[in-house]
Structures are given as C-alpha cells and as structure tokens.
Short mmCIF file of C-alpha atoms in Angstrom, two decimals:
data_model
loop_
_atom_site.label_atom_id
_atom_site.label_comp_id
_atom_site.label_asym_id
_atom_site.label_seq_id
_atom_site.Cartn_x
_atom_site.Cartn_y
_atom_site.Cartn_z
CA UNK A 1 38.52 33.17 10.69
CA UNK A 2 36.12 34.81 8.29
CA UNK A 3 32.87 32.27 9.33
CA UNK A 4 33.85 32.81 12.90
CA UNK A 5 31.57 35.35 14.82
CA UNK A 6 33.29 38.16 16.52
CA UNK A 7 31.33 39.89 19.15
CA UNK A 8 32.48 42.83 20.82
CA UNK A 9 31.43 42.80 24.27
CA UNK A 10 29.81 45.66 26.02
CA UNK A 11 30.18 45.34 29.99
CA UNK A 12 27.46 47.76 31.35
CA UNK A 13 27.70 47.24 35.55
CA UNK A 14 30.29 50.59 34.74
CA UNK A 15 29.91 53.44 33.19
CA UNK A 16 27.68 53.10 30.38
CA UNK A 17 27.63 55.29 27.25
CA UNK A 18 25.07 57.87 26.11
CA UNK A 19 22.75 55.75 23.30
CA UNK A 20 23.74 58.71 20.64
CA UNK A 21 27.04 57.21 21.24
CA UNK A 22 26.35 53.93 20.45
CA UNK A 23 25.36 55.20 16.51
CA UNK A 24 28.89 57.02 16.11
CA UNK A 25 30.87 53.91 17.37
CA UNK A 26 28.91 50.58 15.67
CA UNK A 27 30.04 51.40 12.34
CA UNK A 28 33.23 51.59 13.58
CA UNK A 29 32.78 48.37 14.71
CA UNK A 30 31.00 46.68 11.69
CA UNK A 31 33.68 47.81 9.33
CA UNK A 32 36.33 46.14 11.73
CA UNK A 33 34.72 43.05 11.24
CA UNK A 34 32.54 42.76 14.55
CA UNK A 35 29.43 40.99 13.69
CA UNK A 36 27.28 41.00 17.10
CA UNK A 37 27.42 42.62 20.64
CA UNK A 38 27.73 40.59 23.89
CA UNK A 39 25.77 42.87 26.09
CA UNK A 40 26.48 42.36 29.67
CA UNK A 41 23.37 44.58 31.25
CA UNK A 42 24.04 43.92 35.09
CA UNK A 43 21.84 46.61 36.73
CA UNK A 44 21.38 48.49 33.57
CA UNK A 45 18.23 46.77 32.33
CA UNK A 46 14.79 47.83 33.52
CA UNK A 47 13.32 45.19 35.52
CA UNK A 48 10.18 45.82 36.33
CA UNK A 49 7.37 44.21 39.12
CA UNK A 50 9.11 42.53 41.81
CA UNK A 51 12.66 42.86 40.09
CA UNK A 52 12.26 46.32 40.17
CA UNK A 53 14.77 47.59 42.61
CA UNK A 54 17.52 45.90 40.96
CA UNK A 55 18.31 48.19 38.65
CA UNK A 56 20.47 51.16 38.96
CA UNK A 57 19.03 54.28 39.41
CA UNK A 58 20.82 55.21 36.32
CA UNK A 59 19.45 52.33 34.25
CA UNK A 60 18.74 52.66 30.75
CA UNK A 61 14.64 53.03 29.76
CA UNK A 62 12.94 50.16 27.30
CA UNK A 63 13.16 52.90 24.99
CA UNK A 64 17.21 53.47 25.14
CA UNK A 65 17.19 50.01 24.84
CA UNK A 66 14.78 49.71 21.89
CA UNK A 67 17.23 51.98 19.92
CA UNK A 68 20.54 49.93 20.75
CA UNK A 69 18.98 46.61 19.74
CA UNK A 70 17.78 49.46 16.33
CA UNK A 71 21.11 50.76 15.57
CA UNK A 72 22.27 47.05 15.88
CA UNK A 73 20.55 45.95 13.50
CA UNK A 74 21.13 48.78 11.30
CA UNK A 75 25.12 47.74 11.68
CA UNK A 76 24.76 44.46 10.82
CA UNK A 77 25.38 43.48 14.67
CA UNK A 78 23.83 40.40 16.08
CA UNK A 79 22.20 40.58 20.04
CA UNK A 80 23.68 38.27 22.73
CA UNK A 81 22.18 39.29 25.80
CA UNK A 82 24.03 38.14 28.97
CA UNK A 83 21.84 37.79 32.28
CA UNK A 84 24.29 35.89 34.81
CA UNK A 85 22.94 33.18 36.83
CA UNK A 86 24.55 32.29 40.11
CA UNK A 87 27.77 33.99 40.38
CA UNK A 88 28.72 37.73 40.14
CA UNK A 89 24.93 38.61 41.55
CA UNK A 90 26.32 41.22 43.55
CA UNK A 91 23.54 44.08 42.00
CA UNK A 92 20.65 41.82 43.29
CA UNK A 93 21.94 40.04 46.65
CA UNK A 94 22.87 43.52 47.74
CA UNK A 95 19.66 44.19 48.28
CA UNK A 96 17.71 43.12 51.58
CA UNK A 97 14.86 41.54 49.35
CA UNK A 98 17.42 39.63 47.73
CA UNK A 99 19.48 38.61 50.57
CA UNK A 100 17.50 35.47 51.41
CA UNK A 101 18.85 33.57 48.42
CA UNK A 102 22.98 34.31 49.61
CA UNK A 103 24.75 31.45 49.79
CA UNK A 104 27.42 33.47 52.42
CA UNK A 105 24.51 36.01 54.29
CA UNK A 106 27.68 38.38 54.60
CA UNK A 107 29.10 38.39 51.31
CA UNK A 108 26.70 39.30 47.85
CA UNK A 109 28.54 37.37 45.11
CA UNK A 110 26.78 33.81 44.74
CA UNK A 111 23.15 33.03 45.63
CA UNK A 112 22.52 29.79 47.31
CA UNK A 113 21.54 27.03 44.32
CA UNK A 114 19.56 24.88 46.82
CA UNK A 115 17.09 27.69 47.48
CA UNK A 116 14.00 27.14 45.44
CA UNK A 117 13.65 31.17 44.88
CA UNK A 118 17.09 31.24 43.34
CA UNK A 119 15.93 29.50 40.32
CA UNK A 120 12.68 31.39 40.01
CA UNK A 121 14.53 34.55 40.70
CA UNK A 122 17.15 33.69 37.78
CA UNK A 123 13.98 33.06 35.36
CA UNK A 124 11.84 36.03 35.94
CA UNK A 125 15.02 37.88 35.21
CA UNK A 126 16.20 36.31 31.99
CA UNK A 127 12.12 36.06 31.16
CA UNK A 128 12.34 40.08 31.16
CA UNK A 129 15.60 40.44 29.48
CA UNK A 130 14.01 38.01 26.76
CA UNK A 131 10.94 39.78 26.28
CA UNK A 132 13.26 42.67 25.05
CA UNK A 133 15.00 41.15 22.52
CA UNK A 134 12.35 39.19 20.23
CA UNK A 135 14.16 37.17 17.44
CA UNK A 136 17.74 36.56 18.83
CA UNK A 137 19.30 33.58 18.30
CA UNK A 138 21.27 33.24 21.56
CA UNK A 139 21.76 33.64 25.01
CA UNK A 140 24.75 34.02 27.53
CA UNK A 141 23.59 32.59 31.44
CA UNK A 142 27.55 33.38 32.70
CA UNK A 143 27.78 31.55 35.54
CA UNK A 144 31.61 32.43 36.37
CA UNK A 145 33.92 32.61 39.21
CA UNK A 146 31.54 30.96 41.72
CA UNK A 147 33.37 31.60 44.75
CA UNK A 148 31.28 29.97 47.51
CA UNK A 149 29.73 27.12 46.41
CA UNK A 150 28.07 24.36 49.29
CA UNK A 151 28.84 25.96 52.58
CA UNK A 152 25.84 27.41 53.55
CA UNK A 153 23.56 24.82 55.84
CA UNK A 154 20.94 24.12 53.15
CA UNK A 155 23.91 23.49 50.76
CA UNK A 156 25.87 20.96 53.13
CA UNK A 157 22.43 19.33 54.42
CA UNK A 158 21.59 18.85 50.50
CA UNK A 159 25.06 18.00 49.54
CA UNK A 160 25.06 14.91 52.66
CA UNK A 161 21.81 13.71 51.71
CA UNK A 162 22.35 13.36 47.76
CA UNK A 163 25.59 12.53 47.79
CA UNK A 164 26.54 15.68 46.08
CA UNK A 165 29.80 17.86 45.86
CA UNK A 166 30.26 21.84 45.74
CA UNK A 167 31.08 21.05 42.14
CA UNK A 168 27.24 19.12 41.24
CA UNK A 169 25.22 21.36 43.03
CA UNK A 170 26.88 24.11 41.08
CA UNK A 171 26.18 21.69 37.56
CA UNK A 172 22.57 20.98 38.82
CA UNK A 173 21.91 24.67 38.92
CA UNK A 174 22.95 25.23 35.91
CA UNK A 175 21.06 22.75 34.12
CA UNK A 176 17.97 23.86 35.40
CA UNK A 177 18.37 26.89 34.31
CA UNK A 178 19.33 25.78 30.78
CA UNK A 179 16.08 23.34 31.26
CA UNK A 180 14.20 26.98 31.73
CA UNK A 181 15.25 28.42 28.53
CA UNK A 182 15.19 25.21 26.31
CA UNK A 183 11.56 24.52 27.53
CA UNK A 184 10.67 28.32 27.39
CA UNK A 185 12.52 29.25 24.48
CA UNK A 186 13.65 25.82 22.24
CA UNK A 187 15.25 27.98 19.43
CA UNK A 188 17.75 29.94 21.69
CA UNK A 189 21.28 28.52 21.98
CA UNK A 190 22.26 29.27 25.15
CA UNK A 191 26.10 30.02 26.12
CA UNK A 192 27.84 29.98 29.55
CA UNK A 193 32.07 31.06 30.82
CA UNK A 194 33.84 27.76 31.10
CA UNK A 195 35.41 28.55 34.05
CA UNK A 196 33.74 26.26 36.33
CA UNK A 197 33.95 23.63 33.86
CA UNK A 198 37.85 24.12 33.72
CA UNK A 199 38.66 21.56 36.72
CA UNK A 200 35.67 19.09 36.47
CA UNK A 201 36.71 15.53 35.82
CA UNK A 202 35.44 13.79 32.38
CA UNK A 203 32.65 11.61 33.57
CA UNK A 204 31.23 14.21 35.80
CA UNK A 205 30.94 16.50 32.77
CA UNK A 206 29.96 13.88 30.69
CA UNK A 207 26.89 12.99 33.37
CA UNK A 208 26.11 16.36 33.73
CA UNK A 209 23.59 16.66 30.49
CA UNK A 210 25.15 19.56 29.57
CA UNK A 211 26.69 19.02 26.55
CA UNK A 212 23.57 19.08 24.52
CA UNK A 213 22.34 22.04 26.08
CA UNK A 214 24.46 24.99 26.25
CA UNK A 215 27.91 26.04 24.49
CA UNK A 216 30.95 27.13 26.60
CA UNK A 217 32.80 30.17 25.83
CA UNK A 218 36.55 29.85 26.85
CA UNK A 219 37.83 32.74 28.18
CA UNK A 220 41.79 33.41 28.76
CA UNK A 221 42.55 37.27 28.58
CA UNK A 222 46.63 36.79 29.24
CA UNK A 223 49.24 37.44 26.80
CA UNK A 224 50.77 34.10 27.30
CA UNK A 225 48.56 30.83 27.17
CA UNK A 226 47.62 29.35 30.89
CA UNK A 227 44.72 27.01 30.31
CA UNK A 228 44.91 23.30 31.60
CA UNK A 229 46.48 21.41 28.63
CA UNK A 230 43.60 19.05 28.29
CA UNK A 231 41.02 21.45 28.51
CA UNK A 232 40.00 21.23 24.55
CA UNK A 233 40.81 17.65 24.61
CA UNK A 234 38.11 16.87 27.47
CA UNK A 235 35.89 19.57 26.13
CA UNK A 236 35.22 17.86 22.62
CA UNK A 237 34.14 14.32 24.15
CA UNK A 238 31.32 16.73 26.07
CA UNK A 239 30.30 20.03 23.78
CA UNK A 240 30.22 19.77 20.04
CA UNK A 241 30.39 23.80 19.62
CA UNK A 242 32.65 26.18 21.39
CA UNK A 243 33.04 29.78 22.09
CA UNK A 244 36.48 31.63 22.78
CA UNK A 245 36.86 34.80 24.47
CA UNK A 246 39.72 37.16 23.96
CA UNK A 247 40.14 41.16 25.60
CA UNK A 248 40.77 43.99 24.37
CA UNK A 249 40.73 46.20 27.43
CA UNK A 250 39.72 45.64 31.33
CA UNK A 251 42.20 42.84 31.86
CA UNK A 252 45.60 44.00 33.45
CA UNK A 253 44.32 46.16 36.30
CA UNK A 254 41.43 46.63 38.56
CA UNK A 255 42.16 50.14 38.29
CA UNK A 256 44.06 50.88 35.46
CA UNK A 257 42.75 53.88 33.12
CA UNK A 258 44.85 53.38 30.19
CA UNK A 259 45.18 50.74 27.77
CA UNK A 260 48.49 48.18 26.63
CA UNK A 261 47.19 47.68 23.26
CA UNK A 262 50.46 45.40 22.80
CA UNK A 263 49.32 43.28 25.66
CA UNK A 264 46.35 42.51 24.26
CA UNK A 265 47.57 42.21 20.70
CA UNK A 266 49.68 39.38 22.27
CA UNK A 267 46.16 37.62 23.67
CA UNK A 268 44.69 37.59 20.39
CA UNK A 269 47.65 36.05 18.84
CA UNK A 270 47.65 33.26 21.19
CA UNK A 271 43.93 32.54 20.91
CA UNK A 272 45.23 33.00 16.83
CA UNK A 273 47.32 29.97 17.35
CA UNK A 274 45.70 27.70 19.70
CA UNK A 275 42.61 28.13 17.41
CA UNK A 276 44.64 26.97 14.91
CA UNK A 277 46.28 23.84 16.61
CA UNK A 278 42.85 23.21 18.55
CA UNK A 279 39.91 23.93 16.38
CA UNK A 280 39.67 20.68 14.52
CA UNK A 281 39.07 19.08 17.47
CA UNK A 282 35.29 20.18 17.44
CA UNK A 283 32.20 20.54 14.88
CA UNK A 284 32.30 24.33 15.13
CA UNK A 285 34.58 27.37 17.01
CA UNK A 286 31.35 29.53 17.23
CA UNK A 287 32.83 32.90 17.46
CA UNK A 288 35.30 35.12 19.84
CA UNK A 289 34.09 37.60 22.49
CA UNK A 290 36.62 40.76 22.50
CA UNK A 291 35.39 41.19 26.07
CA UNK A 292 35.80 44.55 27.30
CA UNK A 293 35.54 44.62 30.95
CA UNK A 294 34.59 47.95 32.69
CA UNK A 295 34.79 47.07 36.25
CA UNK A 296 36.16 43.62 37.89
CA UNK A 297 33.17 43.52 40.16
CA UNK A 298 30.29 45.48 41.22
CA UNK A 299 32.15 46.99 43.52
CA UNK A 300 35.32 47.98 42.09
CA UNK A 301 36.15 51.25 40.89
CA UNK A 302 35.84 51.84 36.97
CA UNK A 303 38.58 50.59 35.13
CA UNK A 304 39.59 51.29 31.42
CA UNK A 305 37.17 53.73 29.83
CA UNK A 306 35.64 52.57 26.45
CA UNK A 307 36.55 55.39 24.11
CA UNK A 308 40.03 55.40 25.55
CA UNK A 309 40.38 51.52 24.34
CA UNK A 310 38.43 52.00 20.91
CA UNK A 311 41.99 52.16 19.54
CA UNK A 312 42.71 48.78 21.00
CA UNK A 313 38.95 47.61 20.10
CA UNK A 314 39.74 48.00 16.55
CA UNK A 315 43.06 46.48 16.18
CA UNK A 316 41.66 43.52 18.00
CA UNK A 317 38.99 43.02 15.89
CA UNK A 318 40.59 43.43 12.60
CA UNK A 319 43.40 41.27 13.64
CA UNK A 320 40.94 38.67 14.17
CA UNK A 321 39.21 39.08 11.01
CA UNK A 322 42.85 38.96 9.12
CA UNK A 323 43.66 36.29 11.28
CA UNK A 324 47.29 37.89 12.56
CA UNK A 325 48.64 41.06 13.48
CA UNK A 326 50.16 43.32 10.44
CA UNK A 327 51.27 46.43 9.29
CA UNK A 328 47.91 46.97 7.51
CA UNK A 329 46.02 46.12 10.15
CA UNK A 330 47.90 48.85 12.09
CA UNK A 331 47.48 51.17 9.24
CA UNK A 332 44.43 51.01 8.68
CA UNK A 333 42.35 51.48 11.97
CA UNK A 334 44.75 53.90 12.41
CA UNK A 335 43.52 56.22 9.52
CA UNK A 336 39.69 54.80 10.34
CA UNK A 337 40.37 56.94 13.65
CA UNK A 338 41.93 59.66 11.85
CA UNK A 339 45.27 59.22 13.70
CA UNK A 340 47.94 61.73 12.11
CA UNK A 341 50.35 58.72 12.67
CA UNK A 342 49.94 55.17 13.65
CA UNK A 343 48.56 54.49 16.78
CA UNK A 344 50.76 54.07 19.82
CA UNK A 345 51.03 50.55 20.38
CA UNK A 346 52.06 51.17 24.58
CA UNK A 347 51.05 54.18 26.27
CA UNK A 348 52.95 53.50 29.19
CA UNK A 349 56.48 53.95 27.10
CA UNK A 350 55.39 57.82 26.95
CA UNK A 351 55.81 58.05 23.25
CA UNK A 352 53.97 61.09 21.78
CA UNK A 353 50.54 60.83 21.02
CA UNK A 354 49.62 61.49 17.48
CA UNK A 355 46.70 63.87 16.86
CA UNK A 356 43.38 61.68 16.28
CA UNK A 357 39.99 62.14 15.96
CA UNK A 358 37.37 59.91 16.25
CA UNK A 359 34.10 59.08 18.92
CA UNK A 360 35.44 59.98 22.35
CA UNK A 361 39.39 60.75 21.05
CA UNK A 362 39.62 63.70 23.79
CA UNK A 363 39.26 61.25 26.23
CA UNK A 364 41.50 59.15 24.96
CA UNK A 365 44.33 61.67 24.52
CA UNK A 366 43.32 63.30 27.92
CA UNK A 367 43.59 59.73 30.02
CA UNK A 368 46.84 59.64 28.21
CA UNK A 369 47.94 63.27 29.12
CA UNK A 370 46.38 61.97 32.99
CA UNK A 371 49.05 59.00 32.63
CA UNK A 372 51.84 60.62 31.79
CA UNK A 373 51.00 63.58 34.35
CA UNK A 374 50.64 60.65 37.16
CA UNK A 375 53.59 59.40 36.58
CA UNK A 376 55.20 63.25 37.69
CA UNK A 377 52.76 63.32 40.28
CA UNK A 378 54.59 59.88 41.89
CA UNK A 379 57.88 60.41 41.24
CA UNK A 380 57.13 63.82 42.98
CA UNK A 381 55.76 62.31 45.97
CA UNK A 382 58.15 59.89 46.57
CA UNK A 383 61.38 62.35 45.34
CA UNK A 384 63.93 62.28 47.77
CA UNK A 385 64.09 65.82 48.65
CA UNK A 386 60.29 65.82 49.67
CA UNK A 387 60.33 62.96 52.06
CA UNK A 388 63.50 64.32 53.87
CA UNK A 389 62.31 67.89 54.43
CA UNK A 390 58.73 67.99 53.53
CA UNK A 391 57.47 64.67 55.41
CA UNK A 392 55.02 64.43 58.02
CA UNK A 393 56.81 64.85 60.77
CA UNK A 394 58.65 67.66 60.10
CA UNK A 395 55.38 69.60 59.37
CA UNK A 396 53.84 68.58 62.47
CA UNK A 397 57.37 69.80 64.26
CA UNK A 398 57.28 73.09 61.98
CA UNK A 399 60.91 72.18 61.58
CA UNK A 400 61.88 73.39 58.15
CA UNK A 401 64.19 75.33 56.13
CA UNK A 402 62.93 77.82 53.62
CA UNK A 403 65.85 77.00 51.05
CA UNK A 404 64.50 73.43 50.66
CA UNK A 405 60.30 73.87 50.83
CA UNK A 406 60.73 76.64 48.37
CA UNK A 407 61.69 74.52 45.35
CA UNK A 408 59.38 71.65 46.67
CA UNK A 409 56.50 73.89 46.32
CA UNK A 410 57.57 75.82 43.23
CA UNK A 411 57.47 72.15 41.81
CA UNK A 412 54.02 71.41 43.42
CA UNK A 413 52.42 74.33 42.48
CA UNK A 414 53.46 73.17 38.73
CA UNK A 415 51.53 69.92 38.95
CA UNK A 416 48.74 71.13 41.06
CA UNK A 417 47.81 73.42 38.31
CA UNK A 418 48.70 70.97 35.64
CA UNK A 419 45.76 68.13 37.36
CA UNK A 420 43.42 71.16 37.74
CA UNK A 421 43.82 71.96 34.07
CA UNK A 422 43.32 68.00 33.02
CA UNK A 423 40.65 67.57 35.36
CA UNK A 424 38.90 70.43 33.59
CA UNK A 425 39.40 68.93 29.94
CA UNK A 426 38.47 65.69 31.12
CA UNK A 427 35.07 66.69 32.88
CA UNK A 428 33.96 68.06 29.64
CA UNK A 429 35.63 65.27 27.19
CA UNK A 430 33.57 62.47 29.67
CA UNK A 431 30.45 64.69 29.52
CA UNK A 432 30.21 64.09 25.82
CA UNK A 433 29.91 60.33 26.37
CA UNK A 434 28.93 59.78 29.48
CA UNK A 435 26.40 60.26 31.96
CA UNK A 436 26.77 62.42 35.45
CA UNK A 437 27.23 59.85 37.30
CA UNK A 438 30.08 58.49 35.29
CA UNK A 439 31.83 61.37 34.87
CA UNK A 440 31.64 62.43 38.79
CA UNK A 441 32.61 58.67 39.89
CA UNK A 442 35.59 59.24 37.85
CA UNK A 443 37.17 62.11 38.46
CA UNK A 444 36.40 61.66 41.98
CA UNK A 445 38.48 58.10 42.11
CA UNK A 446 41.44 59.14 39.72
CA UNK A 447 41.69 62.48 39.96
CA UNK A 448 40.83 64.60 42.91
CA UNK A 449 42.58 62.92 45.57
CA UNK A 450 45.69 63.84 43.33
CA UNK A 451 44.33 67.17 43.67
CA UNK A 452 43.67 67.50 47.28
CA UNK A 453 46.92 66.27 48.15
CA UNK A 454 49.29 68.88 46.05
CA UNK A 455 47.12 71.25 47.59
CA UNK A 456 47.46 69.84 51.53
CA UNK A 457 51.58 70.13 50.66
CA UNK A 458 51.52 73.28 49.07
CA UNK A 459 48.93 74.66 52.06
CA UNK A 460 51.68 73.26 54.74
CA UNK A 461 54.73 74.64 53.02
CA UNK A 462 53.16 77.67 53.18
CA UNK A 463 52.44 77.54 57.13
CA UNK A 464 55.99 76.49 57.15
CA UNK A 465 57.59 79.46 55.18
CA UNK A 466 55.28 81.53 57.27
CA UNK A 467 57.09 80.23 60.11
CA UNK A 468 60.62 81.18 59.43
#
C-alpha cells in the first residue's frame, strides 16, 4: 500500500482546532504515513460577497487558512478541499437567502437540482474555495446521502416531462457540476462519496458521462464488510480510478465522546483485504480517506473529539502504510505519543490508562476519566435503592426515610464533586485546543446536565431529611 495515498480527513462543521495546533499534530501525521488532508470546511471557510453569511461566526480568516495550506506543505501533506454539492447543505439552506433552492422548504439537507440558482450557487462556492488553494491537484464535490431527491413540484414537473427518475436528476446535477470544474479548472481531478452510485443500475451509470469525469471514493466505516457484492465489479466497467474511505473515529455514535480504537482497527483490516481481493479489478486504488467525522450532521451534537482519537488516528494510518495490524505498529505510535505503556486498544473495558503525552493527551485521558465516571453516574441513577426511595414521587409526597436518603446522598455528593472536578480539568485541557465556542458547546452537552442533576437529588434529599 506504499503508492496508495492516505489522507487523513479533517471534518470542520464541529469543533475546529486552534491553527497552532495544526503545527504540533501534522508531523505526527506525516511520520505515520499520511500524505494529504481531506479538508471538509462546511461553514468554516470565509465566503465572501453574496456567500457571505454562510459561514460561521467562528469561521477561520484567509489568513488561518493561508497557514494550514503552509504547514501542509511544510509536512509533506497534499490539499483536497471538499465543498459538498447537493446533499448535507444544511449550513447554507438554513439560511432564509438560501431557502429558495430547498428541495423540502421545511427540511435544510438537499437543495432542489432543477433550480437554476442551485448550480450557480454550488460554483460561486467551490470558485471561492478554489481561489484559496492555487496548485492542488484535486477536488472532493461530496454529494452523499441525498435524502430527498424529486419531490418538490419543479422536480416532479421536470422529472414527467424528461422522462427522468429521482435517481437522473440527482446524476444530471452532478455532472454539471463536474462540467463546471473540468471547463473552469481542466487539471483538477475531481472526487465524489459513492453512495448514490451504490444502487444505480449498469447502463444508467454507464450513460451517465461520469466515468471520465470524476473518481468515486467508497466509503464503508463498519468493522464487518456490508457493501453490495457487485459494487467493484459494476464500478470498473464505469470509473477507471477509485478512492476508498476508511474511519478512524466519528463512526459508532452520534454522540459518543470516546473512541473503540479496536473497532476501527477491524475497518481498516477489512478495507486491507477487500483491497487486496478487489484492487486488480481497476487501473488505480487512488488512496484511502481515514475520515474522521466530528458531527453526523450540522445539527448534531459534537461527537468524538480529535485529540482524544489521535491515538486511534495513528494506528490507523500506520496500519495502512504496513498494510496489517502488528505489534510494531502498536508499539510504535505508542512511544510516538509518549505512552508509558501501549495504548489501550478499548476504552470502554475500563483498563487503566497509561500516562501519555502528546498534542491534546489531557483531553484524551480526561474524556476517558469522563467515561469511566459516566458509567458511575448511570449505574447510580438507575441503582435500585434510588428509584425505590429517592424517585419522583416520593419527593413530591415528602415520603421518605432518613436511613435510606442518607447513603443515597452520601453517594451523590461523591460523584457530584467528582463531575465538578472533571469538568474543571476538562475546561482548561479543551481551552488549549479549542476555541470558546467549542469548549462551552461541550461541556454544556456532556457534562453539565450530569451536573445539574446530582445537584437537583442531593438539593431534594436535603428538603427531605429536613422533613423528618
């Protein structure tokens, strides 16, 4: 797998890093084997003239920007910039300028692709995103999970009088946009998910044009293989290149915190094996995306943290780059990140956590120290003894013996003051890395509720043993 690119992607639509952090973590990277950086902006990039209200309030400046794309290059790491182009539009249908070009006017996921200003939309935005990043060699248009394709009235009027399915209008959009970058930019080899693809029938692929045109990157993030069983077969009679794309966080949870490194150890074995058995089948695997995905949607809450999954980040990549999973592989990104002993393969078995230190290790061991501190916090709230004499009712009834709240709260107190402590350590460990925003979001979603509720029972135990 040594020709093979391996691009470690950055997901930026949640909590994005400080740029100094970017300079501590790429030679990490480099030295693991990565050799480029899918970079996923979503409302991060500063759009300007009438795209301007699209980004974040929080976006990074042309010059943050200028020095990523710098230390980069510095690292060795190639530029993919990803601008999606009909699907997961969420951060600009959300806004009423933008809501025209829905394809559902209630829901902010897919714009309409029989809207003229869809397509000019989708260029001015990957025009400004391209006039960022002079000399790259390629582009990523996504265009994944498309959920509401041809049931808006222009779509079904458009789809009756050209004979068209959900399925073509989605292809015809597509294409034009490719036609947009080929005509704008000729030496830029554009990439798209193969989701949509996935399901499409031979000829209809075939007809499409767009085998000549863009290069699909497969992506499967499970620890078992699930793909059709043709997929690579019908794929080679259309696209003569290929892309793969593994994980190596931000796949097993919407809201999970803390990484399964053996989980996704397992992915990149499979992907190991079907490149193997499948590869020959086409002029050229292009390269694996180790996607890292920090939320599932615009609107989801933030999901694994990216210095908590740098351990998992590097065993990825180097098994990749060895081509299997070993005991040097293990070894050695565990010493890389200055791990006393090797690094715990599953959290979620509560072995101890070796000491460690590398970019953003506090977090790491902190969301681990969260984890197993959670797991208390449940087992508390659902322990027998609480929801027989502590419940709801028998609050509201004041109808409560001492001899049972007393212990409850002796134990609440315990890990009340144990998720003040972490939420201290973790505010500061988050502040290192991240921005305000980040770090409030955070600790807001995970933590404080955990908070607020030891401190509602303890505050009605105490009305109760007042009681007595």
């Amino acid at each position: 797998m040594e020709d093979m690119q391996r691009l470690v992607h950055l997901d930026l639509k949640g909590a994005p890093p400080k740029v100094e952090y970017y300079e501590k973590i790429f030679p990490l990277m480099r030295k693991w084997g990565a050799t480029g950086l899918l970079i996923e902006y979503e409302d991060m990039f500063p759009y300007w003239g009438p795209l301007s209200e699209i980004s974040s309030e929080h976006t990074y400046s042309l010059e943050c920007i200028a020095s990523i794309l710098r230390l980069a290059e510095e690292n060795c790491l190639a530029v993919i910039p990803l601008v999606q182009s009909i699907g997961h539009f969420e951060f600009v249908l959300k806004h009423d300028k933008f809501k025209s070009i829905r394809e559902v006017p209630n829901y902010p996921m897919a714009l309409c692709p029989s809207n003229e200003d869809s397509l000019l939309i989708v260029c001015m935005m990957i025009d400004q995103v391209m006039e960022v990043h002079p000399g790259i060699r390629f582009f990523h248009i996504g265009a994944d999970e498309v959920y509401h394709l041809g049931v808006c009235e222009k779509c079904k009027s458009r789809m009756s009088e050209e004979n068209l399915s959900p399925q073509q209008l989605f292809l015809i959009h597509v294409k034009a946009v490719l036609a947009h970058m080929k005509s704008a930019y000729p030496t830029i080899t554009c990439i798209m998910w193969d989701d949509m693809l996935r399901h499409a029938e031979l000829p209809v692929l075939i007809s499409s044009g767009l085998g000549d045109m863009v290069e699909p990157m497969i992506w499967h993030y499970l620890s078992n293989f699930q793909l059709p069983i043709d997929i690579f077969e019908k794929y080679s009679k259309v696209f003569p290149n290929i892309w793969i794309a593994s994980a190596f966080k931000g796949a097993t949870g919407a809201n999970a915190y803390v990484t399964n490194i053996a989980y996704h150890i397992d992915n990149h074995i499979v992907w190991l094996n079907v490149m193997a058995r499948e590869g020959s089948k086409f002029k050229k695997i292009q390269g694996c995306a180790v996607t890292g995905w920090q939320r599932y949607d615009h609107y989801a809450v933030l999901c694994e943290l990216f210095p908590q999954a740098l351990p998992s980040l590097g065993i990825c990549l180097l098994t990749l780059q060895q081509g299997s999973f070993t005991a040097e592989v293990h070894t050695t990104v565990s010493q890389d990140l200055k791990f006393l002993s090797l690094i715990p393969l599953n959290p979620y078995q509560r072995s101890p956590v070796p000491p460690c230190q590398f970019p953003g290790s506090d977090i790491y061991t902190n969301m681990i120290a969260y984890l197993y501190l959670s797991t208390n916090y449940e087992e508390f709230v659902n322990d027998e003894r609480v929801l027989t004499w502590m419940n709801d009712y028998m609050m509201e009834k004041r109808f409560s013996n001492p001899v049972h709240i007393e212990p409850i709260l002796a134990q609440c107190s315990i890990i009340l003051d144990s998720f003040r402590k972490i939420h201290s350590q973790l505010e500061a460990s988050l502040k290192e890395v991240f921005y305000t925003h980040t770090v409030e979001e955070w600790l807001k979603v995970f933590v404080e509720p955990k908070i607020k509720r030891m401190s509602d029972v303890i505050e009605k135990g105490k009305v109760q043993l007042g009681n007595q």
